[in-house]
Each structure stands twice: as C-alpha cells, then as structure tokens.
Coordinates of N, CA, C and O and ligand atoms in Angstrom, one line a residue:
M1 N -23.0 -16.8 3.3 CA -22.1 -15.7 3.1 C -20.7 -16.3 3.0 O -20.3 -17.2 3.8
G2 N -19.8 -15.8 2.1 CA -18.5 -16.3 2.0 C -17.6 -15.8 3.1 O -18.0 -14.9 3.8
I3 N -16.4 -16.4 3.2 CA -15.5 -16.0 4.3 C -15.1 -14.5 4.3 O -14.9 -13.9 5.3
A4 N -15.1 -13.9 3.1 CA -14.7 -12.5 3.0 C -15.9 -11.6 3.0 O -15.7 -10.4 2.7
G5 N -17.0 -12.1 3.5 CA -18.1 -11.2 3.7 C -19.1 -11.2 2.5 O -19.2 -12.1 1.7
E6 N -19.7 -10.0 2.3 CA -20.8 -9.9 1.3 C -20.2 -9.7 -0.1 O -20.4 -8.6 -0.7
T7 N -19.4 -10.6 -0.6 CA -18.8 -10.5 -1.9 C -19.3 -11.6 -2.8 O -20.0 -12.5 -2.3
T8 N -18.8 -11.6 -4.0 CA -19.3 -12.7 -4.9 C -18.3 -13.8 -4.9 O -18.3 -14.7 -5.7
L9 N -17.3 -13.8 -3.9 CA -16.3 -14.9 -3.8 C -16.9 -16.2 -3.4 O -17.8 -16.2 -2.6
T10 N -16.4 -17.3 -3.9 CA -16.7 -18.6 -3.3 C -15.7 -18.9 -2.2 O -14.6 -18.4 -2.3
D11 N -16.1 -19.6 -1.2 CA -15.2 -19.8 0.0 C -13.9 -20.3 -0.4 O -12.9 -20.0 0.2
G12 N -13.8 -21.2 -1.4 CA -12.5 -21.9 -1.7 C -11.4 -21.0 -2.2 O -10.3 -21.3 -2.2
E13 N -11.7 -19.8 -2.7 CA -10.7 -18.9 -3.2 C -9.8 -18.2 -2.2 O -8.7 -17.8 -2.5
I14 N -10.3 -18.1 -1.0 CA -9.6 -17.4 0.1 C -9.1 -18.4 1.1 O -10.0 -19.1 1.7
A15 N -7.8 -18.4 1.4 CA -7.3 -19.3 2.4 C -7.6 -18.8 3.8 O -8.1 -19.6 4.6
R16 N -7.4 -17.5 4.0 CA -7.7 -17.0 5.3 C -7.6 -15.4 5.2 O -7.0 -14.9 4.3
I17 N -8.3 -14.8 6.2 CA -8.2 -13.4 6.3 C -7.0 -13.0 7.2 O -6.8 -13.6 8.3
V18 N -6.1 -12.1 6.7 CA -4.9 -11.7 7.4 C -5.2 -10.5 8.3 O -4.8 -10.4 9.5
V19 N -5.9 -9.5 7.7 CA -6.3 -8.3 8.5 C -7.7 -8.0 8.1 O -8.1 -7.8 7.0
D20 N -8.6 -8.1 9.1 CA -10.0 -7.9 8.8 C -10.4 -6.4 8.8 O -9.7 -5.5 9.2
R21 N -11.6 -6.1 8.2 CA -12.0 -4.7 7.9 C -12.1 -3.8 9.2 O -11.8 -2.7 9.1
R22 N -12.4 -4.5 10.3 CA -12.5 -3.6 11.6 C -11.1 -3.2 12.0 O -10.9 -2.0 12.4
R23 N -10.1 -4.1 12.0 CA -8.8 -3.7 12.3 C -8.2 -2.7 11.4 O -7.5 -1.8 11.8
I24 N -8.5 -2.9 10.1 CA -8.1 -1.9 9.1 C -8.6 -0.5 9.4 O -7.9 0.5 9.5
A25 N -9.9 -0.5 9.7 CA -10.5 0.8 10.0 C -9.9 1.5 11.2 O -9.6 2.7 11.2
R26 N -9.7 0.7 12.2 CA -9.1 1.3 13.5 C -7.7 1.8 13.2 O -7.3 2.9 13.6
R27 N -6.9 1.0 12.5 CA -5.5 1.4 12.2 C -5.4 2.6 11.3 O -4.5 3.4 11.4
V28 N -6.3 2.7 10.3 CA -6.3 3.8 9.4 C -6.5 5.1 10.2 O -5.9 6.1 9.9
S29 N -7.4 5.1 11.1 CA -7.7 6.3 12.0 C -6.4 6.6 12.8 O -6.0 7.8 12.9
E30 N -5.8 5.6 13.3 CA -4.5 5.9 14.1 C -3.4 6.4 13.2 O -2.7 7.4 13.6
L31 N -3.3 5.9 12.0 CA -2.3 6.4 11.1 C -2.5 7.8 10.7 O -1.6 8.7 10.7
A32 N -3.8 8.1 10.5 CA -4.1 9.5 10.1 C -3.8 10.5 11.3 O -3.2 11.5 11.0
E33 N -4.0 10.0 12.5 CA -3.7 10.9 13.6 C -2.2 11.1 13.7 O -1.7 12.2 13.9
E34 N -1.4 10.0 13.6 CA 0.0 10.1 13.6 C 0.5 11.1 12.5 O 1.4 11.9 12.8
I35 N 0.0 10.9 11.4 CA 0.4 11.7 10.2 C 0.1 13.2 10.5 O 1.0 14.1 10.2
V36 N -1.0 13.5 11.0 CA -1.4 14.9 11.3 C -0.5 15.5 12.4 O 0.0 16.6 12.3
E37 N -0.4 14.7 13.5 CA 0.3 15.2 14.7 C 1.8 15.5 14.4 O 2.4 16.4 15.0
T38 N 2.4 14.7 13.4 CA 3.8 14.9 13.2 C 4.1 15.7 11.9 O 5.2 15.7 11.4
R39 N 3.0 16.3 11.3 CA 3.3 16.9 10.0 C 4.2 18.1 10.1 O 4.0 18.9 11.1
P40 N 5.1 18.2 9.2 CA 6.1 19.3 9.2 C 5.6 20.6 8.7 O 6.3 21.6 8.8
G41 N 4.4 20.7 8.2 CA 3.8 21.9 7.7 C 2.3 21.9 7.8 O 1.7 20.8 8.0
A42 N 1.6 23.0 7.5 CA 0.2 23.1 7.7 C -0.5 22.2 6.7 O -1.6 21.6 6.9
E43 N 0.0 22.2 5.4 CA -0.7 21.6 4.3 C 0.1 20.4 3.8 O 1.3 20.4 3.7
L44 N -0.7 19.3 3.4 CA 0.0 18.1 2.9 C -0.4 17.9 1.5 O -1.5 18.3 1.0
T45 N 0.6 17.3 0.7 CA 0.2 16.8 -0.6 C 0.4 15.3 -0.6 O 1.5 14.8 -0.4
V46 N -0.7 14.6 -0.7 CA -0.7 13.1 -0.6 C -0.7 12.6 -2.0 O -1.5 12.9 -2.9
V47 N 0.3 11.7 -2.2 CA 0.5 11.1 -3.6 C 0.2 9.6 -3.4 O 1.0 8.8 -2.8
G48 N -0.9 9.1 -3.9 CA -1.3 7.7 -3.8 C -0.8 7.0 -5.0 O -0.8 7.4 -6.2
V49 N -0.4 5.7 -4.7 CA 0.2 4.9 -5.8 C -0.9 4.0 -6.3 O -1.4 3.1 -5.7
L50 N -1.2 4.2 -7.6 CA -2.3 3.4 -8.2 C -1.7 2.1 -8.8 O -0.6 2.1 -9.2
T51 N -2.5 1.1 -8.9 CA -3.9 1.1 -8.5 C -4.1 0.6 -7.1 O -5.1 0.8 -6.5
G52 N -3.1 -0.1 -6.5 CA -3.3 -0.8 -5.3 C -3.7 0.1 -4.1 O -4.4 -0.4 -3.2
A53 N -3.2 1.3 -4.0 CA -3.5 2.2 -2.9 C -4.8 2.9 -2.9 O -5.2 3.6 -2.0
L54 N -5.6 2.6 -4.0 CA -6.8 3.4 -4.2 C -7.8 3.3 -3.0 O -8.3 4.4 -2.6
V55 N -8.0 2.2 -2.5 CA -9.0 2.0 -1.4 C -8.4 2.6 -0.1 O -9.1 3.4 0.6
F56 N -7.2 2.3 0.2 CA -6.5 2.8 1.4 C -6.4 4.4 1.3 O -6.8 5.1 2.3
L57 N -6.1 4.9 0.2 CA -6.0 6.3 0.0 C -7.3 7.0 0.3 O -7.3 8.0 1.0
A58 N -8.4 6.5 -0.2 CA -9.7 7.1 0.0 C -10.1 7.1 1.4 O -10.6 8.1 1.9
D59 N -9.8 6.0 2.1 CA -10.1 5.9 3.6 C -9.2 6.8 4.4 O -9.7 7.5 5.3
L60 N -7.9 6.8 4.1 CA -7.0 7.6 4.8 C -7.2 9.1 4.8 O -7.3 9.8 5.8
V61 N -7.4 9.6 3.5 CA -7.5 11.1 3.4 C -8.7 11.6 4.1 O -8.8 12.7 4.6
R62 N -9.8 10.8 4.2 CA -11.0 11.2 4.9 C -10.8 11.3 6.4 O -11.7 11.7 7.1
R63 N -9.7 10.7 6.9 CA -9.5 10.8 8.3 C -8.5 11.9 8.7 O -8.1 12.0 9.8
I64 N -8.0 12.5 7.7 CA -6.9 13.6 7.9 C -7.6 15.0 7.9 O -7.9 15.5 6.8
P65 N -7.8 15.6 9.0 CA -8.5 16.9 9.0 C -7.6 18.1 8.9 O -7.7 19.0 9.7
C66 N -6.8 18.1 7.9 CA -6.0 19.3 7.6 C -6.0 19.6 6.1 O -6.4 18.7 5.4
P67 N -5.6 20.8 5.7 CA -5.7 21.1 4.3 C -4.8 20.1 3.5 O -3.6 19.9 3.9
L68 N -5.3 19.5 2.5 CA -4.4 18.6 1.7 C -4.9 18.5 0.3 O -6.0 18.7 0.0
R69 N -3.9 18.2 -0.6 CA -4.2 17.9 -2.0 C -3.9 16.5 -2.2 O -3.1 15.9 -1.6
V70 N -4.7 15.9 -3.1 CA -4.5 14.5 -3.5 C -4.0 14.4 -4.9 O -4.6 15.0 -5.8
R71 N -2.9 13.7 -5.0 CA -2.3 13.4 -6.3 C -2.2 11.9 -6.5 O -2.2 11.2 -5.5
T72 N -2.0 11.4 -7.7 CA -1.8 10.0 -7.9 C -0.6 9.7 -8.8 O -0.3 10.6 -9.6
V73 N -0.1 8.5 -8.8 CA 1.0 8.1 -9.7 C 0.7 6.7 -10.0 O 0.3 5.9 -9.2
T74 N 1.0 6.3 -11.2 CA 0.8 4.9 -11.6 C 2.2 4.2 -11.6 O 3.2 4.6 -12.2
V75 N 2.2 3.0 -10.9 CA 3.4 2.2 -10.9 C 2.9 0.8 -11.1 O 2.0 0.3 -10.5
Q76 N 3.6 0.1 -12.0 CA 3.3 -1.3 -12.2 C 4.5 -2.2 -12.0 O 5.5 -1.9 -12.6
S77 N 4.3 -3.1 -11.1 CA 5.5 -4.0 -10.9 C 5.1 -5.5 -10.9 O 5.9 -6.4 -10.8
Y78 N 3.8 -5.7 -10.9 CA 3.3 -7.1 -11.0 C 2.4 -7.3 -12.2 O 1.2 -7.4 -12.1
P79 N 3.1 -7.4 -13.4 CA 2.2 -7.6 -14.6 C 1.4 -8.9 -14.6 O 2.0 -9.9 -14.2
G80 N 0.2 -8.8 -14.9 CA -0.6 -10.0 -15.1 C -0.7 -10.9 -13.9 O -1.0 -10.4 -12.8
E81 N -0.3 -12.2 -14.0 CA -0.5 -13.1 -12.9 C 0.8 -13.2 -12.1 O 1.0 -14.2 -11.4
A82 N 1.8 -12.3 -12.2 CA 3.0 -12.4 -11.5 C 2.7 -12.3 -10.0 O 1.8 -11.5 -9.6
I83 N 3.4 -13.0 -9.2 CA 3.2 -12.9 -7.7 C 4.5 -12.4 -7.1 O 4.6 -12.4 -5.8
R84 N 5.5 -12.1 -7.8 CA 6.8 -11.5 -7.3 C 7.0 -10.2 -8.2 O 6.8 -10.3 -9.4
S85 N 7.4 -9.2 -7.5 CA 7.7 -7.9 -8.2 C 8.6 -8.1 -9.4 O 9.6 -8.8 -9.3
R86 N 8.3 -7.6 -10.5 CA 9.2 -7.6 -11.7 C 10.0 -6.3 -11.8 O 10.5 -6.0 -12.9
G87 N 10.1 -5.6 -10.8 CA 10.8 -4.3 -10.8 C 9.8 -3.2 -11.1 O 8.9 -3.3 -11.9
A88 N 10.0 -2.1 -10.3 CA 9.0 -1.1 -10.3 C 9.2 -0.1 -11.5 O 10.4 0.2 -11.8
T89 N 8.2 0.2 -12.2 CA 8.2 1.1 -13.3 C 7.3 2.3 -12.9 O 6.1 2.1 -12.9
V90 N 7.9 3.4 -12.6 CA 7.1 4.6 -12.3 C 6.6 5.2 -13.6 O 7.4 5.5 -14.5
G91 N 5.3 5.4 -13.6 CA 4.7 5.9 -14.9 C 5.1 7.4 -15.1 O 5.7 8.0 -14.3
L92 N 4.8 7.8 -16.3 CA 5.2 9.2 -16.6 C 4.3 10.2 -16.0 O 4.5 11.4 -16.2
D93 N 3.4 9.7 -15.2 CA 2.4 10.7 -14.6 C 2.7 11.1 -13.2 O 1.8 11.5 -12.4
L94 N 4.0 10.9 -12.7 CA 4.3 11.5 -11.4 C 4.0 13.0 -11.4 O 4.5 13.7 -12.3
P95 N 3.2 13.5 -10.5 CA 2.9 14.9 -10.5 C 4.2 15.7 -10.5 O 5.2 15.4 -9.9
S96 N 4.2 16.8 -11.2 CA 5.4 17.6 -11.4 C 5.4 18.9 -10.6 O 6.2 19.7 -10.8
D97 N 4.4 19.0 -9.7 CA 4.3 20.2 -8.9 C 4.6 20.0 -7.4 O 3.9 20.5 -6.5
L98 N 5.6 19.1 -7.1 CA 5.8 18.8 -5.7 C 6.9 19.6 -5.1 O 7.2 19.4 -3.9
A99 N 7.5 20.5 -5.8 CA 8.6 21.4 -5.2 C 8.0 22.1 -4.0 O 6.8 22.6 -4.1
D100 N 8.7 22.2 -2.9 CA 8.3 23.0 -1.7 C 7.0 22.4 -1.1 O 6.5 23.1 -0.2
R101 N 6.6 21.3 -1.4 CA 5.4 20.7 -0.8 C 5.8 19.7 0.3 O 6.8 19.1 0.2
H102 N 4.9 19.5 1.2 CA 5.1 18.5 2.2 C 4.4 17.2 1.7 O 3.2 17.1 1.8
V103 N 5.2 16.3 1.1 CA 4.7 15.2 0.4 C 4.5 14.0 1.3 O 5.5 13.6 2.0
L104 N 3.4 13.3 1.1 CA 3.2 12.0 1.8 C 2.9 11.0 0.7 O 1.8 11.1 0.1
L105 N 3.8 10.0 0.5 CA 3.5 8.9 -0.5 C 2.6 7.9 0.2 O 2.9 7.6 1.4
V106 N 1.6 7.4 -0.4 CA 0.7 6.4 0.2 C 0.7 5.2 -0.7 O 0.3 5.3 -1.9
D107 N 1.1 4.0 -0.2 CA 1.0 2.8 -1.0 C 0.3 1.7 -0.2 O 0.2 1.8 1.1
D108 N -0.1 0.7 -0.9 CA -0.8 -0.4 -0.2 C 0.1 -1.3 0.6 O -0.1 -1.6 1.7
I109 N 1.2 -1.7 -0.1 CA 2.1 -2.7 0.6 C 3.5 -2.4 0.2 O 3.9 -2.1 -0.9
L110 N 4.4 -2.6 1.2 CA 5.8 -2.5 1.0 C 6.4 -4.0 0.9 O 6.2 -4.7 1.9
D111 N 6.9 -4.3 -0.2 CA 7.4 -5.7 -0.4 C 9.0 -5.6 -0.6 O 9.7 -5.6 0.4
S112 N 9.4 -5.6 -1.8 CA 10.9 -5.4 -2.0 C 11.4 -4.0 -1.6 O 12.5 -3.8 -1.4
G113 N 10.4 -3.1 -1.7 CA 10.8 -1.7 -1.4 C 11.2 -0.9 -2.7 O 11.4 0.3 -2.7
D114 N 11.2 -1.6 -3.8 CA 11.6 -1.0 -5.1 C 10.7 0.1 -5.5 O 11.2 1.1 -6.0
T115 N 9.4 -0.1 -5.3 CA 8.5 0.9 -5.7 C 8.7 2.2 -4.9 O 8.8 3.3 -5.5
L116 N 8.8 2.1 -3.6 CA 9.0 3.2 -2.8 C 10.3 3.9 -3.1 O 10.4 5.2 -3.1
K117 N 11.3 3.1 -3.3 CA 12.7 3.7 -3.6 C 12.6 4.5 -4.9 O 13.1 5.7 -4.9
A118 N 12.0 4.0 -5.9 CA 11.9 4.7 -7.2 C 11.0 6.0 -7.0 O 11.4 7.0 -7.6
L119 N 10.0 5.9 -6.3 CA 9.1 7.0 -6.1 C 9.8 8.1 -5.3 O 9.7 9.3 -5.6
R120 N 10.5 7.7 -4.2 CA 11.2 8.7 -3.4 C 12.2 9.5 -4.2 O 12.3 10.7 -4.1
S121 N 12.9 8.7 -5.1 CA 14.0 9.5 -5.9 C 13.3 10.4 -6.9 O 13.7 11.5 -7.1
G122 N 12.2 10.0 -7.4 CA 11.4 10.8 -8.4 C 10.9 12.1 -7.7 O 10.9 13.2 -8.3
V123 N 10.4 11.9 -6.5 CA 9.8 13.1 -5.8 C 11.0 14.0 -5.3 O 10.9 15.2 -5.4
R124 N 12.0 13.4 -4.8 CA 13.1 14.1 -4.2 C 13.8 15.0 -5.3 O 14.2 16.2 -5.0
A125 N 13.8 14.5 -6.5 CA 14.4 15.3 -7.6 C 13.7 16.6 -7.8 O 14.2 17.6 -8.4
Q126 N 12.4 16.7 -7.3 CA 11.7 18.0 -7.5 C 11.9 19.0 -6.4 O 11.4 20.1 -6.4
G127 N 12.6 18.5 -5.3 CA 12.8 19.5 -4.2 C 11.6 19.7 -3.3 O 11.2 20.9 -3.1
P128 N 11.0 18.6 -2.8 CA 9.8 18.9 -1.9 C 10.3 19.5 -0.5 O 11.5 19.3 -0.2
A129 N 9.4 20.1 0.2 CA 9.7 20.7 1.5 C 10.0 19.5 2.5 O 10.9 19.6 3.4
S130 N 9.3 18.4 2.4 CA 9.5 17.2 3.2 C 8.9 16.1 2.4 O 8.1 16.2 1.5
L131 N 9.4 14.9 2.8 CA 8.9 13.7 2.0 C 8.8 12.5 3.0 O 9.8 12.1 3.7
R132 N 7.6 12.0 3.2 CA 7.4 10.9 4.1 C 6.5 9.9 3.3 O 5.9 10.2 2.3
A133 N 6.5 8.6 3.8 CA 5.7 7.6 3.1 C 4.9 6.8 4.1 O 5.3 6.6 5.3
C134 N 3.7 6.4 3.7 CA 2.8 5.6 4.5 C 2.4 4.4 3.7 O 1.9 4.5 2.6
V135 N 2.5 3.2 4.3 CA 2.0 2.0 3.7 C 1.1 1.3 4.6 O 1.3 1.3 5.9
L136 N 0.0 0.7 4.1 CA -0.9 0.0 5.0 C -0.2 -1.3 5.5 O -0.3 -1.6 6.7
L137 N 0.5 -2.0 4.6 CA 1.1 -3.3 5.0 C 2.6 -3.3 4.7 O 3.0 -2.7 3.7
R138 N 3.3 -4.0 5.5 CA 4.8 -4.2 5.2 C 5.1 -5.6 5.4 O 4.9 -6.2 6.4
K139 N 5.5 -6.2 4.2 CA 5.8 -7.7 4.3 C 7.1 -8.0 5.0 O 8.1 -7.3 4.8
D140 N 7.1 -9.1 5.7 CA 8.2 -9.6 6.4 C 9.2 -10.1 5.4 O 9.0 -11.2 4.8
R141 N 10.3 -9.4 5.2 CA 11.3 -9.9 4.2 C 12.7 -9.8 4.9 O 13.5 -9.0 4.6
P142 N 13.0 -10.8 5.8 CA 14.3 -10.7 6.6 C 15.5 -10.8 5.7 O 16.6 -10.3 6.1
L143 N 15.4 -11.3 4.5 CA 16.6 -11.3 3.6 C 16.9 -10.0 2.9 O 17.8 -9.9 2.2
L144 N 16.0 -9.0 3.2 CA 16.2 -7.7 2.6 C 16.4 -6.6 3.7 O 15.6 -5.7 3.9
P145 N 17.5 -6.7 4.5 CA 17.7 -5.8 5.7 C 17.8 -4.3 5.2 O 17.5 -3.5 6.0
D146 N 18.3 -4.1 4.0 CA 18.5 -2.7 3.6 C 17.3 -2.1 2.8 O 17.4 -1.1 2.1
R147 N 16.2 -2.8 2.9 CA 15.0 -2.4 2.1 C 14.6 -1.0 2.5 O 14.7 -0.6 3.7
T148 N 14.2 -0.2 1.5 CA 13.7 1.1 1.8 C 12.5 1.0 2.7 O 11.6 0.1 2.5
D149 N 12.4 1.9 3.7 CA 11.3 1.7 4.7 C 10.3 2.9 4.6 O 10.6 3.9 3.9
A150 N 9.2 2.8 5.2 CA 8.2 3.8 5.3 C 8.1 4.4 6.7 O 8.3 3.7 7.7
E151 N 7.8 5.7 6.8 CA 7.7 6.3 8.1 C 6.5 5.9 8.9 O 6.4 5.8 10.1
F152 N 5.4 5.5 8.1 CA 4.2 5.1 8.7 C 3.8 3.7 8.2 O 3.7 3.6 7.0
V153 N 3.5 2.8 9.1 CA 3.2 1.4 8.6 C 2.0 1.0 9.4 O 1.9 1.1 10.6
G154 N 1.0 0.5 8.7 CA -0.2 0.0 9.3 C 0.0 -1.3 10.0 O -0.2 -1.5 11.2
F155 N 0.4 -2.3 9.2 CA 0.5 -3.7 9.8 C 1.7 -4.4 9.2 O 2.0 -4.3 8.0
D156 N 2.5 -5.1 10.0 CA 3.5 -6.0 9.5 C 2.8 -7.3 9.2 O 2.1 -7.9 10.0
V157 N 3.0 -7.9 8.0 CA 2.3 -9.1 7.5 C 3.3 -10.1 7.0 O 4.4 -9.8 6.6
P158 N 2.9 -11.4 7.1 CA 3.8 -12.4 6.6 C 4.1 -12.4 5.1 O 3.3 -11.7 4.4
D159 N 5.1 -13.0 4.7 CA 5.5 -13.0 3.3 C 4.6 -13.9 2.4 O 5.1 -15.0 2.1
E160 N 3.4 -13.5 2.2 CA 2.5 -14.4 1.4 C 1.9 -13.4 0.4 O 1.9 -12.2 0.6
F161 N 1.3 -14.0 -0.6 CA 0.6 -13.1 -1.6 C -0.8 -12.7 -1.1 O -1.6 -13.6 -0.9
L162 N -1.0 -11.4 -1.0 CA -2.2 -11.0 -0.4 C -3.1 -10.3 -1.4 O -2.6 -9.7 -2.3
V163 N -4.4 -10.3 -1.2 CA -5.4 -9.6 -2.0 C -6.4 -9.0 -1.1 O -6.5 -9.3 0.1
G164 N -7.1 -8.1 -1.7 CA -8.2 -7.4 -1.0 C -7.9 -6.0 -0.5 O -6.7 -5.7 -0.4
Y165 N -8.8 -5.2 -0.2 CA -8.6 -3.8 0.2 C -7.7 -3.1 -0.7 O -6.7 -2.4 -0.3
G166 N -7.9 -3.3 -2.0 CA -7.1 -2.6 -3.0 C -6.1 -3.5 -3.7 O -5.7 -3.3 -4.8
L167 N -5.6 -4.5 -3.0 CA -4.6 -5.4 -3.5 C -5.2 -6.4 -4.5 O -6.3 -7.0 -4.2
D168 N -4.5 -6.7 -5.6 CA -5.1 -7.5 -6.6 C -4.2 -8.7 -6.9 O -3.0 -8.8 -6.6
F169 N -4.9 -9.7 -7.6 CA -4.2 -10.7 -8.3 C -4.7 -10.7 -9.7 O -5.9 -10.9 -9.9
D170 N -3.9 -10.4 -10.7 CA -4.3 -10.3 -12.1 C -5.5 -9.4 -12.2 O -6.4 -9.7 -13.0
G171 N -5.5 -8.3 -11.4 CA -6.6 -7.3 -11.6 C -7.8 -7.6 -10.7 O -8.7 -6.7 -10.6
L172 N -7.9 -8.8 -10.2 CA -9.1 -9.2 -9.4 C -8.9 -9.0 -7.9 O -7.8 -8.9 -7.4
Y173 N -10.0 -9.0 -7.2 CA -10.0 -9.1 -5.7 C -9.8 -7.7 -5.0 O -9.8 -7.7 -3.8
R174 N -9.6 -6.7 -5.7 CA -9.4 -5.4 -5.1 C -10.6 -5.0 -4.2 O -10.4 -4.2 -3.3
N175 N -11.7 -5.4 -4.5 CA -13.0 -5.0 -3.9 C -13.3 -5.8 -2.6 O -14.2 -5.5 -1.9
L176 N -12.4 -6.8 -2.2 CA -12.7 -7.5 -1.0 C -12.4 -6.5 0.2 O -11.4 -5.8 0.2
P177 N -13.3 -6.5 1.2 CA -13.1 -5.5 2.3 C -12.0 -5.9 3.3 O -11.5 -5.0 4.0
D178 N -11.6 -7.1 3.3 CA -10.5 -7.6 4.2 C -9.3 -7.9 3.4 O -9.3 -8.2 2.2
V179 N -8.1 -7.9 4.0 CA -6.9 -8.3 3.4 C -6.7 -9.8 3.6 O -6.8 -10.3 4.8
C180 N -6.6 -10.6 2.5 CA -6.7 -12.0 2.6 C -5.5 -12.7 1.9 O -4.9 -12.1 1.0
V181 N -5.3 -14.0 2.1 CA -4.4 -14.8 1.4 C -5.2 -15.6 0.4 O -6.2 -16.3 0.8
L182 N -4.8 -15.6 -0.9 CA -5.5 -16.4 -1.9 C -5.1 -17.9 -1.7 O -3.9 -18.2 -1.4
S183 N -6.0 -18.8 -1.8 CA -5.7 -20.2 -1.5 C -4.9 -20.8 -2.7 O -4.1 -21.7 -2.4
R184 N -5.1 -20.4 -3.9 CA -4.4 -21.1 -5.0 C -3.1 -20.6 -5.4 O -2.4 -21.1 -6.2
H185 N -2.6 -19.5 -4.7 CA -1.3 -18.9 -5.1 C -0.5 -18.5 -3.9 O -0.9 -17.7 -3.2
T186 N 0.7 -19.2 -3.7 CA 1.6 -18.7 -2.7 C 3.0 -18.6 -3.4 O 3.3 -19.3 -4.3
P187 N 3.8 -17.7 -2.8 CA 5.1 -17.4 -3.5 C 6.1 -18.5 -3.2 O 7.2 -18.4 -3.7
A188 N 5.7 -19.6 -2.4 CA 6.7 -20.6 -2.1 C 7.4 -21.1 -3.3 O 6.8 -21.4 -4.3
G189 N 8.8 -21.2 -3.2 CA 9.5 -21.7 -4.3 C 9.9 -20.7 -5.3 O 10.8 -20.9 -6.2
E190 N 9.3 -19.5 -5.3 CA 9.6 -18.5 -6.3 C 11.0 -17.9 -6.0 O 11.3 -17.7 -4.8
T191 N 11.7 -17.5 -7.0 CA 12.9 -16.8 -6.7 C 12.6 -15.4 -6.3 O 11.8 -14.7 -6.9
R192 N 13.3 -14.9 -5.3 CA 13.1 -13.5 -4.8 C 13.9 -12.5 -5.5 O 15.0 -12.8 -6.0
P193 N 13.3 -11.3 -5.7 CA 14.1 -10.3 -6.3 C 15.3 -9.9 -5.5 O 15.3 -10.0 -4.3
Ligands
IMP201 P1 7.7 -3.6 -4.1 O1 8.1 -2.7 -5.1 O2 8.3 -5.0 -4.2 O3 7.9 -3.1 -2.7 O4 6.2 -3.9 -4.3 C1 5.2 -3.0 -3.9 C2 4.0 -3.1 -4.9 O5 3.8 -4.4 -5.3 C3 2.8 -2.7 -4.1 O6 2.6 -1.3 -4.5 C4 1.8 -3.6 -4.6 O7 1.0 -3.0 -5.6 C5 2.5 -4.8 -5.2 N1 2.4 -6.0 -4.2 C6 3.4 -6.4 -3.4 N2 3.0 -7.4 -2.7 C7 1.8 -7.7 -3.1 C8 0.8 -8.7 -2.7 O8 1.0 -9.6 -1.8 N3 -0.4 -8.7 -3.3 C9 -0.7 -7.7 -4.3 N4 0.2 -6.8 -4.7 C10 1.4 -6.8 -4.1
MG202 MG1 1.2 -0.9 -6.0

C-alpha cells in the first residue's frame, strides 16, 4: 500500500502527509458544529468554490443538520502546472440569488486570499443577509498580514504546495484521502504574488 493509502499513487510522488483523513473527518465535524451554533439565521446558503472545495463541501454539508441550499461557483487561479496563484478569476456562474440569504462560502485553502476577496465582493454586491467563509486549510503567509481571512478555518498549514482531499496539481491528486505535499514540486524560489 502506498503512503497515501488505497490509491494508485506510487510512494515516490508524495513527500509526506500534512493532515490525514482521520484528523480531517474530526475537524470537519467540529467546523460544522461551529457553523450551526453561530448561524445568524435558520437557513444557510452554502456556496462551494469549484473545483478544489468539492470534496470538503460534500463532507461538510452532510454534517450540518439545518436547512441549507448548496450552490457552487467556479474560480480558477492556478492554471495548468502553476504552483503560485495567477490571480483569481471568478467565473460567470456566481449564483445570482444570494440577496437576503445567509451565505457561507466554502473553499479548500486560503493562500493569497485573492479568491476569497473576489468572492466576498461578488456576493456582497447582491446584498446577502450575512456573509461568512469557511476554509479547510489556511496557508502560513507571514508576508501577507492584510490577507482576507475566513471566519472558520480547519487547519493552519505550512506554505508548501499541497494536494489531496480536493486539492490538485494540474488536475491530478484530488482523489487522495489525505492532504499531502508533493515530492517533486515545492514553491521554494518562486516569486510570491
Ligand atoms: P488564493 O486565491 O491565493 O487564496 O488561492 C486559493 C485557491 O488556490 C484555492 O481555492 C485553491 O484552489 C488554490 N490553491 C492554493 N494553494 C494551493 C495548494 O497548495 N495546492 C492546490 N491548490 C491550491
Ligand atoms: Mg480553489
């Protein structure tokens, strides 16, 4: 069996597991509890950011026992084999029915914060009743003290390129059950946004 479990990966592709599936499952339950206990209204509208948040979104909403709608939006900031964000582009598919709704944005990882910033302004323009954000992972970026933040954060993680549990490199590895560091790609030496 490979390091990341019952997958088709060869051991050499993954340098190490950063957050394993058991910790993820426990934390997703805790996040769901926090989200429900602090919700500003009876019903939530959860907007998942595709494609990365797909797996997290599916697990999270099944832990939230209150009336909710699921919406999605497409954002692309890492074209192809890029390992640094090239600037968030919010797709034209941002749901247009968020006025007066209690909106919860759900993304896989907060890095530069550009994605969340762009999404917040797109949602805010519609006049939601409330707007909060939940990310599973938040990268340590000490040089970005003014970065847009999320109200709910699963794990703070080191500034490395991560894959698994929805996160991809060039479209691959989203199906890994654990969050891992790829052995062949690190952002070291790359210019930061
Ligand atoms: P930001 O706009 O720089 O905050 O980047 C957030 C988006 O970039 C996330 O929604 C992810 O899809 C993607 N992303 C950021 N860091 C990683 C990573 O380490 N691996 C895979 N995708 C990442
Ligand atoms: Mg994303």
